[in-house]
Amino acid sequence: MKTSFENLSVELLKKEIRPSYQRIKVLEYLIAKRCHPTVDQIFNDLVKEVPTLSKATIYNTLNLLIKAKLVRVVTIEDNETRYDITMSNHGHFKCELCGTIFDFKVNIDNFMADKLSEFKINERDVYFKGICPSCLKYKK
Amino acid sequence: MKTSFENLSVELLKKEIRPSYQRIKVLEYLIAKRCHPTVDQIFNDLVKEVPTLSKATIYNTLNLLIKAKLVRVVTIEDNETRYDITMSNHGHFKCELCGTIFDFKVNIDNFMADKLSEFKINERDVYFKGICPSCLKYKK
DNA sequence: TCAATTTTTATAATAATTATAAATATATAA
DNA sequence: TTATATATTTATAATTATTATAAAAATTGA
Ligand SMILES: [Mn+2]
Ligand SMILES: [Mn+2]
Ligand SMILES: [Zn+2]
Ligand SMILES: [Zn+2]
């Protein structure tokens, strides 16, 4: 997905979502910062640029983008919901020390369990937790 | 893990957790009902037997059991935290129609991503969503 | 321009979880 | 056993995340 305002507008219109200023701002943010931000992070950063912004708008926009399958939810932790603009299949690793969330490639089709042959699978999430390389180094 | 009161007590004592009546009740519940219950389900069912029970005790007990690695959290949905007594490696499938959560075997080591070779992995969660066989049948 | 519709904002309501302190239960030592 | 200390549970308050509601602002189309 291209970052320009024009392109983002087109993407939204394709999904029959009106490209309001706030919606574009949220999309731009998710594309620029690929750190899987929380609602609070998105809001606190964007409100600097858009002082009238409301947190309800962030929630509304994200829920809209999720329904349109432009954004996915990352529930790697039970106490914080995070959002990800990347919809391609990939796993998430959260470092228990620094909190960073890393993307990693994962061939989910390869480990499709036999038991699930009769299930219709719509969504696949792989969440790992542990210590990231730089935190491992630091600990020594 | 055996279901008897004696055996559960021993399990808790191994982890240096005092086997109080309430803690045993929660453990028994999780073993009997392997449906990945929410705090509310656990509380509402147990309060029938233990009328003085407090919801805070359910939270306290679960957090204790999680820290002791006797129970794991299932965050397959961002709006409801569920709990699972089975600690062996397995994936979870949630049916989007009936809400049932199914366990399935998954060989997580097989699909270990290359990128993660430098990461220390402590926890692995695999969450799938879709439609379960009986709901698929019903839809036709 | 003007009315209809959509979106945003501000605020209230709801729900999940944690914190606090008093009450209860359990363990230990005299 | 009884007294005392410690741990656990309970009731309640506080906090936080999210959704609901309605008014204000922006956008659309005639
Ligand atoms: Mn990601
Ligand atoms: Mn399970
Ligand atoms: Zn780290
Ligand atoms: Zn089903």
Short mmCIF file of N, CA and C (backbone and C1' of nucleotides) in Angstrom, two decimals, chain A residues 18 20 22-23 52-54 57, chain C residues 5-11 17:
data_model
loop_
_atom_site.label_atom_id
_atom_site.label_comp_id
_atom_site.label_asym_id
_atom_site.label_seq_id
_atom_site.Cartn_x
_atom_site.Cartn_y
_atom_site.Cartn_z
N ARG A 18 -15.35 6.42 3.25
CA ARG A 18 -15.05 7.79 2.85
C ARG A 18 -13.72 8.22 3.45
N SER A 20 -11.90 10.38 5.04
CA SER A 20 -11.85 11.60 5.86
C SER A 20 -10.41 11.89 6.29
N GLN A 22 -9.20 12.40 9.25
CA GLN A 22 -8.78 11.59 10.40
C GLN A 22 -8.46 10.15 10.01
N ARG A 23 -9.27 9.60 9.12
CA ARG A 23 -9.03 8.22 8.71
C ARG A 23 -7.72 8.08 7.96
N THR A 52 -7.74 18.69 17.67
CA THR A 52 -9.15 18.45 17.97
C THR A 52 -9.50 16.96 17.98
N LEU A 53 -8.52 16.13 17.69
CA LEU A 53 -8.77 14.69 17.55
C LEU A 53 -9.37 14.10 18.83
N SER A 54 -10.29 13.16 18.61
CA SER A 54 -10.92 12.47 19.74
C SER A 54 -10.52 11.00 19.73
N THR A 57 -12.67 8.64 17.82
CA THR A 57 -12.42 8.55 16.37
C THR A 57 -11.38 7.48 16.07
P DT C 5 -31.38 11.71 4.28
"O5'" DT C 5 -29.79 11.64 4.44
"C5'" DT C 5 -28.98 11.59 3.27
"C4'" DT C 5 -27.52 11.49 3.69
"C3'" DT C 5 -27.26 10.44 4.78
"O3'" DT C 5 -26.28 9.54 4.28
"C1'" DT C 5 -26.24 12.51 5.33
P DT C 6 -25.62 8.38 5.20
"O5'" DT C 6 -24.25 9.04 5.65
"C5'" DT C 6 -23.39 9.60 4.65
"C4'" DT C 6 -22.17 10.16 5.34
"C3'" DT C 6 -21.53 9.20 6.34
"O3'" DT C 6 -20.16 9.11 6.02
"C1'" DT C 6 -21.93 11.30 7.35
P DT C 7 -19.13 8.21 6.86
"O5'" DT C 7 -18.48 9.26 7.85
"C5'" DT C 7 -17.81 10.39 7.31
"C4'" DT C 7 -17.35 11.27 8.45
"C3'" DT C 7 -16.58 10.53 9.54
"O3'" DT C 7 -15.31 11.14 9.63
"C1'" DT C 7 -18.25 11.95 10.46
P DT C 8 -14.24 10.70 10.74
"O5'" DT C 8 -14.44 11.80 11.87
"C5'" DT C 8 -14.30 13.17 11.54
"C4'" DT C 8 -14.66 14.01 12.74
"C3'" DT C 8 -13.87 13.66 14.01
"O3'" DT C 8 -13.20 14.85 14.43
"C1'" DT C 8 -16.21 13.79 14.45
P DT C 9 -12.13 14.79 15.63
"O5'" DT C 9 -13.01 15.25 16.87
"C5'" DT C 9 -13.69 16.51 16.81
"C4'" DT C 9 -14.68 16.61 17.94
"C3'" DT C 9 -14.10 16.31 19.33
"O3'" DT C 9 -14.10 17.53 20.07
"C1'" DT C 9 -16.23 15.26 18.99
P DA C 10 -13.36 17.60 21.50
"O5'" DA C 10 -14.57 17.33 22.50
"C5'" DA C 10 -15.74 18.13 22.40
"C4'" DA C 10 -16.76 17.63 23.41
"C3'" DA C 10 -16.18 17.29 24.79
"O3'" DA C 10 -17.01 17.89 25.78
"C1'" DA C 10 -17.36 15.42 23.92
P DT C 11 -16.71 17.71 27.35
"O5'" DT C 11 -17.68 16.52 27.75
"C5'" DT C 11 -19.03 16.56 27.32
"C4'" DT C 11 -19.68 15.22 27.62
"C3'" DT C 11 -19.30 14.64 28.99
"O3'" DT C 11 -20.46 14.60 29.79
"C1'" DT C 11 -19.27 13.00 27.28
P DT C 17 -10.63 -9.47 32.29
"O5'" DT C 17 -9.84 -8.63 33.39
"C5'" DT C 17 -8.95 -7.62 32.94
"C4'" DT C 17 -8.47 -6.82 34.14
"C3'" DT C 17 -7.85 -7.68 35.24
"O3'" DT C 17 -6.45 -7.41 35.22
"C1'" DT C 17 -9.23 -5.93 36.09
#
